[in-house]
Short mmCIF file of C-alpha atoms and ligand atoms in Angstrom, two decimals:
data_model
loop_
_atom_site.label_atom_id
_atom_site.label_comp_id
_atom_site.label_asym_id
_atom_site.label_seq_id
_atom_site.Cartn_x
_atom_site.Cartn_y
_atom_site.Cartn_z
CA UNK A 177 0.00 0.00 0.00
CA UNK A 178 1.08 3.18 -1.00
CA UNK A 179 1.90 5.71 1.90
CA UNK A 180 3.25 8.89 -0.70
CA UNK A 181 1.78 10.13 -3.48
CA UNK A 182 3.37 12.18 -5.71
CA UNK A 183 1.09 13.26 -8.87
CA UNK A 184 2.71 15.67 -11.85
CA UNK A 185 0.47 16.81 -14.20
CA UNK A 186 1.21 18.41 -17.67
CA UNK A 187 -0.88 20.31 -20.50
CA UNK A 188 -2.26 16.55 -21.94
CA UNK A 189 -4.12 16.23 -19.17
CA UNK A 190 -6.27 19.70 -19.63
CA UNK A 191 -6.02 19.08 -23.71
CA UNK A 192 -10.06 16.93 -23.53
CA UNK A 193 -11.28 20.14 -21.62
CA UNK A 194 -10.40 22.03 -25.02
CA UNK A 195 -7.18 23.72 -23.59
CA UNK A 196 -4.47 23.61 -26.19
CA UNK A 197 -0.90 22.07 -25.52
CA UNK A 198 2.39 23.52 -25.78
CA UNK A 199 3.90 20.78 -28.88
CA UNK A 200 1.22 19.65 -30.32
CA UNK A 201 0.88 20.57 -34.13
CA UNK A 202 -1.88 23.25 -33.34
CA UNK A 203 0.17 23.39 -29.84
CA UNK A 204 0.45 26.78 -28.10
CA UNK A 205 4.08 27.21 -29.32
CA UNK A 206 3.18 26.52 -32.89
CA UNK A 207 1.85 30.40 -32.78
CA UNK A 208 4.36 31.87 -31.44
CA UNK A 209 8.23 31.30 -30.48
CA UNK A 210 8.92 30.25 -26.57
CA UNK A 211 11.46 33.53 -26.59
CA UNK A 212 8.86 36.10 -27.66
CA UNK A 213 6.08 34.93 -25.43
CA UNK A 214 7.45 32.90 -22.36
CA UNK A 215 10.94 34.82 -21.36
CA UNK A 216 11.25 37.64 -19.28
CA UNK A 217 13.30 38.88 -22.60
CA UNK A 218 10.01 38.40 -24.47
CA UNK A 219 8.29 40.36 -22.05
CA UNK A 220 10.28 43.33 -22.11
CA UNK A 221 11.33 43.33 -25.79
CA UNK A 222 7.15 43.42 -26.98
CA UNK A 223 5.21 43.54 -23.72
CA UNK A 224 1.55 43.66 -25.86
CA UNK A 225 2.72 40.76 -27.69
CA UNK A 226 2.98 38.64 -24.12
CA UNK A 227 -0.31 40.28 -22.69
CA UNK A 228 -2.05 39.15 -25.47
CA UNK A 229 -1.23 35.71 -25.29
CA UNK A 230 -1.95 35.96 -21.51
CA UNK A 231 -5.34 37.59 -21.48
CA UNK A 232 -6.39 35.63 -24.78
CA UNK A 233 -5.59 31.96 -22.57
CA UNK A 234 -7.62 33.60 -19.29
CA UNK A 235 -10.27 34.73 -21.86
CA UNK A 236 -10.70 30.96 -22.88
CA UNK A 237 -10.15 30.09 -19.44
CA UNK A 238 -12.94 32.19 -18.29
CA UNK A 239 -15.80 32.60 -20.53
CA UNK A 240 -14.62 29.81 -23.00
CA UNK A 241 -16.66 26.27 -23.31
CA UNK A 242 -13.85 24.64 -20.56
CA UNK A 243 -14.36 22.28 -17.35
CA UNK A 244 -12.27 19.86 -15.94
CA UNK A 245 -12.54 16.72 -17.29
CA UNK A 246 -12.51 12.91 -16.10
CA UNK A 247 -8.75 13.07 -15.49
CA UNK A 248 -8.82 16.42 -13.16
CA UNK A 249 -12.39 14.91 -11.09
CA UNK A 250 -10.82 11.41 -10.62
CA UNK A 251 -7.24 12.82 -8.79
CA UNK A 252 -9.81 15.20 -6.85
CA UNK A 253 -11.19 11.75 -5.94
CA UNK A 254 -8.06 10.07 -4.94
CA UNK A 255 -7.18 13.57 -2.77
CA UNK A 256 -10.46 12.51 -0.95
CA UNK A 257 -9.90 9.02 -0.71
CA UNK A 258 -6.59 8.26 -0.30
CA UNK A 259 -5.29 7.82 3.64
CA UNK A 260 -1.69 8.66 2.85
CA UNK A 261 -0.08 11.85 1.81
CA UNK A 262 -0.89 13.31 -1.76
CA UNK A 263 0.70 16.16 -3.45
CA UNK A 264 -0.36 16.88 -6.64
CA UNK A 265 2.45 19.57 -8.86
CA UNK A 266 1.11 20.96 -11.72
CA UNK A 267 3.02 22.82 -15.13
CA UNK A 268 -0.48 23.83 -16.08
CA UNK A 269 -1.15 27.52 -15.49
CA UNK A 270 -5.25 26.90 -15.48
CA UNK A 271 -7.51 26.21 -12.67
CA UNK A 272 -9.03 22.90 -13.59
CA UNK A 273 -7.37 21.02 -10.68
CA UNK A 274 -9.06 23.69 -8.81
CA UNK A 275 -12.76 23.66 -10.00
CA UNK A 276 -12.24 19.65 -10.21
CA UNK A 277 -12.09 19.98 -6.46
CA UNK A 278 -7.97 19.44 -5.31
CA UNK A 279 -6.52 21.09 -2.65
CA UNK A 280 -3.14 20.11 -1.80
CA UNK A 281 -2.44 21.34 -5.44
CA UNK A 282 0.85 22.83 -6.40
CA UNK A 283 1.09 25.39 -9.58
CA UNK A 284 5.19 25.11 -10.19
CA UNK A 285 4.51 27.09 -13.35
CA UNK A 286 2.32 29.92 -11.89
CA UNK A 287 -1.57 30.43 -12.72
CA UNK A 288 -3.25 32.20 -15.52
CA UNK A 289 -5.80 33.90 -13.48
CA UNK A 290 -3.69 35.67 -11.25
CA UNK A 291 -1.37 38.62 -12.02
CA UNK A 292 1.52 39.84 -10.22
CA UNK A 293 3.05 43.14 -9.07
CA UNK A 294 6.96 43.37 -10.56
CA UNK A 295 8.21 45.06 -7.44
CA UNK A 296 6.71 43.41 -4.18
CA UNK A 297 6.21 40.20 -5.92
CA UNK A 298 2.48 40.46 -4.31
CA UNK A 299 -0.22 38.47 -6.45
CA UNK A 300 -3.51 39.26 -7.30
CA UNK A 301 -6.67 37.71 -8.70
CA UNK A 302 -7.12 39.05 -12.14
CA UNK A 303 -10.09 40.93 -12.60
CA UNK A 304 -9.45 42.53 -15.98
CA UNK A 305 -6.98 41.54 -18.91
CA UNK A 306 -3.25 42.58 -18.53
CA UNK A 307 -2.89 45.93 -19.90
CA UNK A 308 -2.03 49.79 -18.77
CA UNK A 309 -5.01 50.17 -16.66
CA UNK A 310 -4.70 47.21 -14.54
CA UNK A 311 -2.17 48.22 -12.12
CA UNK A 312 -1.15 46.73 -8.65
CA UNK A 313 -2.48 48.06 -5.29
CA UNK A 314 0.20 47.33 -3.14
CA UNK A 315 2.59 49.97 -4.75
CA UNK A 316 1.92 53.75 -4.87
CA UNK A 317 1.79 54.72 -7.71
CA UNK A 318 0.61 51.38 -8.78
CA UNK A 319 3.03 49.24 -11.29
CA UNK A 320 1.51 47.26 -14.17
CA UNK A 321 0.77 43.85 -13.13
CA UNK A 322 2.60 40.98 -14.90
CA UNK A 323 1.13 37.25 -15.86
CA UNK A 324 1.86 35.51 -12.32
CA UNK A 325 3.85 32.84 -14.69
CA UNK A 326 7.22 31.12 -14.82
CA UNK A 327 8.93 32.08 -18.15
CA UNK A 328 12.07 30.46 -19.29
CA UNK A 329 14.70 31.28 -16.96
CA UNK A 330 12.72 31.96 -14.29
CA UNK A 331 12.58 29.53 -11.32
CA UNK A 332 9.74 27.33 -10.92
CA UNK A 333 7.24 27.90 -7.78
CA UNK A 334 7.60 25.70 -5.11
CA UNK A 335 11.02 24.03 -5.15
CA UNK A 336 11.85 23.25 -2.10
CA UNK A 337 7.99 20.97 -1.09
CA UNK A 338 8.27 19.35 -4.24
CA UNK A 339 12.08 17.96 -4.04
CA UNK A 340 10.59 17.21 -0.05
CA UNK A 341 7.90 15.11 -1.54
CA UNK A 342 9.83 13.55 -4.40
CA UNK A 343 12.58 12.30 -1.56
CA UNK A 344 9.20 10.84 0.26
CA UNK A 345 7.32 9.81 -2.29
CA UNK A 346 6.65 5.95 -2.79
CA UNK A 347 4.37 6.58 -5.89
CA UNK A 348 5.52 9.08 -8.40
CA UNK A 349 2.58 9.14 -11.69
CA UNK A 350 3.43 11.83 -14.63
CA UNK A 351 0.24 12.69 -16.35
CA UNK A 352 0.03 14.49 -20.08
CA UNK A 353 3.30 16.38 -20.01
CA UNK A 354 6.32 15.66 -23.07
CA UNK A 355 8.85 15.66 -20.61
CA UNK A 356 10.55 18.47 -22.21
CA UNK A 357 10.99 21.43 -19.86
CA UNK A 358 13.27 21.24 -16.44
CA UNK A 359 13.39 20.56 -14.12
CA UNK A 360 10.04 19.15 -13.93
CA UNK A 361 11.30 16.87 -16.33
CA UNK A 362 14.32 15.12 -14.23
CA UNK A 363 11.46 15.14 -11.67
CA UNK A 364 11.09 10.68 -12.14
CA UNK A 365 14.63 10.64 -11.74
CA UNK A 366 14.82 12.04 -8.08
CA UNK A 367 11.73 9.84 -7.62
CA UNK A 368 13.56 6.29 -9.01
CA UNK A 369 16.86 7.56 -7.20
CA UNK A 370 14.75 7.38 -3.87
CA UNK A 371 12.88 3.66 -4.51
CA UNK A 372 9.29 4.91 -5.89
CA UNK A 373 7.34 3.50 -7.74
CA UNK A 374 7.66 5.46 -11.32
CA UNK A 375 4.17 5.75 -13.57
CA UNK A 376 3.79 7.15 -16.95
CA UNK A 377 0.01 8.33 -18.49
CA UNK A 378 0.33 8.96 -22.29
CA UNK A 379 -1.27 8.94 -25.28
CA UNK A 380 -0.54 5.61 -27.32
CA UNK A 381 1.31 5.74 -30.15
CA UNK A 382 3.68 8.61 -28.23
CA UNK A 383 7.48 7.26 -27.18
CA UNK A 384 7.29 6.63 -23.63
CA UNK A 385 10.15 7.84 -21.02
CA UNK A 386 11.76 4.95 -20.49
CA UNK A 387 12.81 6.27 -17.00
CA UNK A 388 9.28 5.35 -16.11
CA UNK A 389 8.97 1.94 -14.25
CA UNK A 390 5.42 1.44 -15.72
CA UNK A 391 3.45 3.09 -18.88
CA UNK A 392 -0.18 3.17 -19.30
CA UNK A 393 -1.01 4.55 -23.09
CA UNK A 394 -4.35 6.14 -23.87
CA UNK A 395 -5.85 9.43 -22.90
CA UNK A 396 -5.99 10.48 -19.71
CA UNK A 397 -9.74 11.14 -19.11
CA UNK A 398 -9.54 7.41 -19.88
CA UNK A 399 -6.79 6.10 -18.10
CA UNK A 400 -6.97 8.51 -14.60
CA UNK A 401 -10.12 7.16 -13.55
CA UNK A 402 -9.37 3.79 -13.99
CA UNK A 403 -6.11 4.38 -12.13
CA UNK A 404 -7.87 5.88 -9.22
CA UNK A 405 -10.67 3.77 -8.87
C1 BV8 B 184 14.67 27.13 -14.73
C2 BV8 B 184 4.60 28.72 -18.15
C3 BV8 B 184 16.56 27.91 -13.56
C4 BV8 B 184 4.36 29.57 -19.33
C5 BV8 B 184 6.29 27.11 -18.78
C6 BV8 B 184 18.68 28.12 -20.65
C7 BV8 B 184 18.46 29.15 -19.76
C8 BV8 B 184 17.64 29.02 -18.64
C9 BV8 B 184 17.00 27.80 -18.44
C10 BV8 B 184 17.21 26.80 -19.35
C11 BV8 B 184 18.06 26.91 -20.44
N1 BV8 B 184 18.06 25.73 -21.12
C12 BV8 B 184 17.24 24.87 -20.51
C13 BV8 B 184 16.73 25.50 -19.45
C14 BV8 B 184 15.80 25.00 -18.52
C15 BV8 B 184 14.42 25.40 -19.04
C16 BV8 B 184 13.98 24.29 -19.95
O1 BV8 B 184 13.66 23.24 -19.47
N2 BV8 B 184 13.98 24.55 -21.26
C17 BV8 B 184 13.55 23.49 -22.19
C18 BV8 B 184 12.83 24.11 -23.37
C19 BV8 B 184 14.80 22.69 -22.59
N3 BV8 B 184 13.59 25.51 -17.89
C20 BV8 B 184 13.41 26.70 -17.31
O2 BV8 B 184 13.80 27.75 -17.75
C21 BV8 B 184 12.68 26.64 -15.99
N4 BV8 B 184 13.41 27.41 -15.02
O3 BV8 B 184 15.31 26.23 -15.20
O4 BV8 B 184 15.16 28.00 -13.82
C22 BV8 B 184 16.89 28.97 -12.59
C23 BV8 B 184 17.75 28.65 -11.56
C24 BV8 B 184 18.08 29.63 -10.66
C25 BV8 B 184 17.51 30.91 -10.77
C26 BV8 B 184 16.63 31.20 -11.81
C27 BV8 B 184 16.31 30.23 -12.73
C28 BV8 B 184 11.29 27.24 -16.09
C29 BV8 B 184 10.47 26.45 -17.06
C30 BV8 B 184 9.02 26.95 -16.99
C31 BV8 B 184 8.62 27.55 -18.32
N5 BV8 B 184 7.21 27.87 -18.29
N6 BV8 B 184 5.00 27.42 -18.68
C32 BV8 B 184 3.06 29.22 -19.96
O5 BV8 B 184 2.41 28.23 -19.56
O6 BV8 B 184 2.68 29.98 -20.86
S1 BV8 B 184 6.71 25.65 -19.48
C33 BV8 B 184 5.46 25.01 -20.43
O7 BV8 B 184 5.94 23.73 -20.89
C34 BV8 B 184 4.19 24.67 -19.67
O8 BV8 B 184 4.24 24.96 -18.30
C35 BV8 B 184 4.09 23.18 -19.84
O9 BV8 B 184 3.54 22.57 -18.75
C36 BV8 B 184 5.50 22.82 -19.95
C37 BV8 B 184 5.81 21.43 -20.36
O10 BV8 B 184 4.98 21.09 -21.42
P1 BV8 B 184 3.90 19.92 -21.19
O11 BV8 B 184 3.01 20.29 -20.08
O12 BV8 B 184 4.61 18.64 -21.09
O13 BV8 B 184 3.09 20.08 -22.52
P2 BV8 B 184 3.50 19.54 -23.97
O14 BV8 B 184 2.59 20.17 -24.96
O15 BV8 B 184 4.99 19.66 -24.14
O16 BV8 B 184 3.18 17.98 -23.88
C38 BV8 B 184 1.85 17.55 -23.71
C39 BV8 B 184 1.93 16.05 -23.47
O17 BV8 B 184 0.60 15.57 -23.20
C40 BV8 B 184 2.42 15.28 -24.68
O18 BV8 B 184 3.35 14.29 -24.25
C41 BV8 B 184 1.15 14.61 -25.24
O19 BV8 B 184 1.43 13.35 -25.82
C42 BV8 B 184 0.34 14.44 -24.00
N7 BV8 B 184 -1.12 14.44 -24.23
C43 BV8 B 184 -1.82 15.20 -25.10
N8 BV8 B 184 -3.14 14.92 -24.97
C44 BV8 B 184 -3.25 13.97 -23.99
C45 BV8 B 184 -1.96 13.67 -23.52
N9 BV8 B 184 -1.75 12.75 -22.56
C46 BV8 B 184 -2.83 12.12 -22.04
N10 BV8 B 184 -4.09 12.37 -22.44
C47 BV8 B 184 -4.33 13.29 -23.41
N11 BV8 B 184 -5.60 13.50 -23.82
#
């Protein structure tokens, strides 16, 4: 019986709620290069540029045709039903984990629907789209509020509970993510180095990571639930 859970969750497991991913061919990074839209280089080379691809995603987010799907309510499920300890680390910058019903959720990447003041670092629930008008209150006169993201470079959110869990964990499962971006990516490694139990959820017909101890192929709206239940 598993005592540590350890779940990691990547774009594939939000693409069945209509949410596109980063490397697919209509992926999010088909539009647009990683360095003009994801870099804090991006950011202050074409500033619109990166607002628009932030407020058009928490646009979709918000008033698009999007709910969490079978994946996000089954690991809401497990949270609920499982005795043990369960972290669940997310890339994903939406909040389907969140209207799916987890708690001990853990955005490594940021969230789309918050913003974030450049000097205090304070974050705030976005009420508007990123622009010149929507300026921080903690700072006087307010500054322009930035996506509360990690861009390339940047460190992820969260470091030091997730290498915590990772050295507890005795169940490690990566959900819908290519594996490509660190560190999340050397994430199974830290996981094998410390005897858990390593699970892959795919899509068949994708190469699986063979650092995985185990590899379940299909989508994840399909697989998840049967995992959980
Ligand atoms: C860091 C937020 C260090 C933005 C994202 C040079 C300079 C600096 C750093 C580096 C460098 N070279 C390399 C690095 C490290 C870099 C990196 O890894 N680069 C890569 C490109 C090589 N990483 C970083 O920069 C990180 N920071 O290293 O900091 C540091 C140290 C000290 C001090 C300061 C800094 C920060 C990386 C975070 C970047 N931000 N997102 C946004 O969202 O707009 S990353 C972005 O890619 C998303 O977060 C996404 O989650 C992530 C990974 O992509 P996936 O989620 O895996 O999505 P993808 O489309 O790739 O794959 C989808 C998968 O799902 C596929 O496998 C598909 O088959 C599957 N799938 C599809 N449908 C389904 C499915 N599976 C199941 N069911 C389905 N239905």
């Amino acid at each position: 019986m598993y005592r540590h859970i350890l779940v990691l969750t990547g774009a594939g497991i939000s693409a069945e709620s209509g949410l596109k991913t980063f490397r697919a061919q209509d992926g999010l990074w088909e539009e647009h290069d990683i360095e003009d839209v994801a870099t804090p280089e991006g950011y202050q080379r074409d500033r619109a540029l990166v607002e628009r691809f932030y407020n058009s995603r928490w646009q979709q987010l918000r008033h698009g045709d999007v709910h969490p799907n079978a994946a996000h309510l089954a690991l809401a499920r497990l949270e609920q039903a499982f005795p043990g300890e369960l972290l669940l680390v997310t890339q994903n910058i939406d909040n389907l984990h969140e209207q799916a019903g987890s708690k001990r959720l853990l955005h490594m990447h940021g969230e789309l629907v918050k913003g974030r003041c450049p000097s205090s670092g304070q974050t705030f629930l976005l009420r508007e789209p990123f622009g010149p008008d929507n300026l921080c209150t903690c700072c006087i006169p307010g500054q322009r509020l930035r996506p509360h993201v990690v861009w390339f470079g940047e460190m992820p959110l969260g470091m030091d509970k997730i290498h915590a869990a990772l050295e507890r964990c005795d169940l490690f499962i990566a959900i819908g993510t290519s594996g490509t971006v660190y560190p999340a990516a050397g994430f199974v490694d830290t996981a094998n180095h410390h005897g858990a139990r390593t699970v892959e959820v795919n899509l068949s017909g994708v190469e699986p990571h063979s650092q995985f101890q185990c590899h379940f192929e299909g989508k994840a709206s399909v697989i998840v639930p049967k995992l959980v239940e």
